[in-house]
PDB file of C-alpha atoms in Angstrom:
ATOM      1  CA  MET A   1     -97.305  66.522 216.053  1.00 51.00           C
ATOM      2  CA  THR A   2     -97.072  66.180 212.268  1.00 56.00           C
ATOM      3  CA  THR A   3     -99.351  63.625 210.683  1.00 59.00           C
ATOM      4  CA  LEU A   4     -98.303  61.272 207.902  1.00 56.00           C
ATOM      5  CA  ASN A   5    -100.334  63.265 205.365  1.00 56.00           C
ATOM      6  CA  GLN A   6     -98.707  66.512 206.466  1.00 57.00           C
ATOM      7  CA  ALA A   7     -95.223  65.012 206.297  1.00 58.00           C
ATOM      8  CA  SER A   8     -95.849  63.680 202.820  1.00 56.00           C
ATOM      9  CA  GLY A   9     -97.179  66.956 201.472  1.00 59.00           C
ATOM     10  CA  HIS A  10    -100.869  66.136 201.983  1.00 56.00           C
ATOM     11  CA  ARG A  11    -100.656  63.267 199.551  1.00 61.00           C
ATOM     12  CA  THR A  12    -103.096  60.451 199.768  1.00 74.00           C
ATOM     13  CA  PRO A  13    -101.940  57.260 201.480  1.00 75.00           C
ATOM     14  CA  ILE A  14    -101.923  55.526 198.079  1.00 78.00           C
ATOM     15  CA  ASN A  15     -99.557  58.136 196.640  1.00 80.00           C
ATOM     16  CA  TYR A  16     -97.379  57.874 199.724  1.00 79.00           C
ATOM     17  CA  SER A  17     -97.293  54.100 199.360  1.00 81.00           C
ATOM     18  CA  ARG A  18     -96.263  54.453 195.710  1.00 83.00           C
ATOM     19  CA  MET A  19     -93.553  56.911 196.685  1.00 84.00           C
ATOM     20  CA  ILE A  20     -92.167  54.452 199.255  1.00 84.00           C
ATOM     21  CA  THR A  21     -92.333  51.572 196.746  1.00 83.00           C
ATOM     22  CA  ASN A  22     -90.508  53.636 194.119  1.00 85.00           C
ATOM     23  CA  THR A  23     -87.866  54.637 196.656  1.00 88.00           C
ATOM     24  CA  GLU A  24     -87.349  51.004 197.643  1.00 88.00           C
ATOM     25  CA  LYS A  25     -87.040  49.988 193.979  1.00 88.00           C
ATOM     26  CA  GLN A  26     -84.508  52.763 193.358  1.00 90.00           C
ATOM     27  CA  ASP A  27     -82.514  51.706 196.427  1.00 92.00           C
ATOM     28  CA  LYS A  28     -82.473  48.106 195.161  1.00 93.00           C
ATOM     29  CA  LYS A  29     -81.308  49.274 191.737  1.00 93.00           C
ATOM     30  CA  ILE A  30     -78.505  51.359 193.248  1.00 95.00           C
ATOM     31  CA  GLU A  31     -77.457  48.412 195.409  1.00 96.00           C
ATOM     32  CA  SER A  32     -77.384  46.149 192.336  1.00 95.00           C
ATOM     33  CA  ILE A  33     -75.247  48.641 190.411  1.00 96.00           C
ATOM     34  CA  GLU A  34     -72.808  48.996 193.302  1.00 97.00           C
ATOM     35  CA  SER A  35     -72.557  45.231 193.712  1.00 97.00           C
ATOM     36  CA  LEU A  36     -71.949  44.649 189.995  1.00 97.00           C
ATOM     37  CA  THR A  37     -69.414  47.502 189.907  1.00 97.00           C
ATOM     38  CA  LYS A  38     -67.430  45.828 192.671  1.00 97.00           C
ATOM     39  CA  LEU A  39     -67.619  42.454 190.916  1.00 97.00           C
ATOM     40  CA  LEU A  40     -66.463  43.877 187.561  1.00 97.00           C
ATOM     41  CA  TYR A  41     -63.550  45.697 189.177  1.00 96.00           C
ATOM     42  CA  GLU A  42     -62.463  42.745 191.302  1.00 95.00           C
ATOM     43  CA  ASN A  43     -62.600  40.355 188.340  1.00 96.00           C
ATOM     44  CA  MET A  44     -60.121  42.445 186.369  1.00 94.00           C
ATOM     45  CA  SER A  45     -56.783  40.660 186.203  1.00 95.00           C
ATOM     46  CA  ASP A  46     -53.550  42.348 187.237  1.00 93.00           C
ATOM     47  CA  ASP A  47     -52.315  42.032 183.659  1.00 95.00           C
ATOM     48  CA  ASP A  48     -55.426  43.801 182.347  1.00 93.00           C
ATOM     49  CA  TYR A  49     -55.021  46.533 184.954  1.00 91.00           C
ATOM     50  CA  LEU A  50     -51.373  47.108 184.060  1.00 91.00           C
ATOM     51  CA  GLU A  51     -52.144  47.091 180.342  1.00 93.00           C
ATOM     52  CA  ILE A  52     -54.869  49.708 180.786  1.00 91.00           C
ATOM     53  CA  GLU A  53     -52.605  51.793 183.021  1.00 90.00           C
ATOM     54  CA  ASP A  54     -49.892  51.710 180.355  1.00 91.00           C
ATOM     55  CA  LYS A  55     -52.346  52.664 177.585  1.00 92.00           C
ATOM     56  CA  ILE A  56     -53.668  55.614 179.591  1.00 89.00           C
ATOM     57  CA  ARG A  57     -50.121  56.781 180.304  1.00 89.00           C
ATOM     58  CA  MET A  58     -49.149  56.516 176.642  1.00 90.00           C
ATOM     59  CA  ALA A  59     -52.346  58.183 175.402  1.00 91.00           C
ATOM     60  CA  LEU A  60     -51.737  61.146 177.676  1.00 88.00           C
ATOM     61  CA  GLY A  61     -48.034  61.271 176.851  1.00 89.00           C
ATOM     62  CA  TRP A  62     -46.979  60.994 180.457  1.00 86.00           C
ATOM     63  CA  GLU A  63     -43.802  59.292 181.622  1.00 87.00           C
ATOM     64  CA  SER A  64     -45.508  58.067 184.768  1.00 86.00           C
ATOM     65  CA  ILE A  65     -49.028  58.011 186.119  1.00 85.00           C
ATOM     66  CA  ASP A  66     -50.558  58.149 189.564  1.00 88.00           C
ATOM     67  CA  PRO A  67     -51.955  54.672 190.349  1.00 86.00           C
ATOM     68  CA  ASP A  68     -54.876  56.296 192.223  1.00 90.00           C
ATOM     69  CA  PHE A  69     -55.863  58.086 189.007  1.00 89.00           C
ATOM     70  CA  VAL A  70     -55.984  54.789 187.132  1.00 89.00           C
ATOM     71  CA  GLN A  71     -57.875  53.060 189.936  1.00 92.00           C
ATOM     72  CA  ASN A  72     -60.508  55.823 190.051  1.00 94.00           C
ATOM     73  CA  ALA A  73     -60.854  55.832 186.265  1.00 92.00           C
ATOM     74  CA  LEU A  74     -61.319  52.056 186.146  1.00 94.00           C
ATOM     75  CA  LYS A  75     -63.850  52.109 188.986  1.00 96.00           C
ATOM     76  CA  ASN A  76     -65.812  54.786 187.118  1.00 96.00           C
ATOM     77  CA  ILE A  77     -65.726  52.710 183.939  1.00 95.00           C
ATOM     78  CA  CYS A  78     -66.908  49.637 185.858  1.00 97.00           C
ATOM     79  CA  SER A  79     -69.677  51.700 187.464  1.00 97.00           C
ATOM     80  CA  ASP A  80     -70.858  52.990 184.085  1.00 97.00           C
ATOM     81  CA  GLU A  81     -70.825  49.466 182.665  1.00 97.00           C
ATOM     82  CA  ALA A  82     -72.732  48.122 185.670  1.00 97.00           C
ATOM     83  CA  ALA A  83     -75.352  50.875 185.361  1.00 96.00           C
ATOM     84  CA  PHE A  84     -75.713  50.139 181.642  1.00 96.00           C
ATOM     85  CA  ARG A  85     -76.190  46.419 182.287  1.00 96.00           C
ATOM     86  CA  ILE A  86     -78.690  46.943 185.097  1.00 95.00           C
ATOM     87  CA  ASN A  87     -80.642  49.601 183.209  1.00 92.00           C
ATOM     88  CA  ASN A  88     -80.907  47.333 180.185  1.00 92.00           C
ATOM     89  CA  SER A  89     -81.730  44.158 182.065  1.00 88.00           C
ATOM     90  CA  ASN A  90     -85.161  42.604 182.150  1.00 77.00           C
ATOM     91  CA  GLU A  91     -85.363  42.965 185.911  1.00 71.00           C
ATOM     92  CA  CYS A  92     -87.991  45.396 187.102  1.00 64.00           C
ATOM     93  CA  TYR A  93     -86.804  48.237 189.303  1.00 62.00           C
TER      94      TYR A  93
END
């Protein structure tokens, strides 16, 4: 049977504890980013969404645009904004 020290690469229990604490902090940070991403996306009005969709279509010179493309792009933008806000907040992670 593998011992805790063997499973953690022969690290000391203190180092293992730090590793677990850091992992928990990172998980909390990721959860916060995902939650804020969802909030930012859901708070976007339909008018804002349609305006952004139209601007993307015009910028690319397309007559029409796949709504899934716009949705994915906006979710990525919201995710980047959420990560920026969380990373620059005073909360400790």
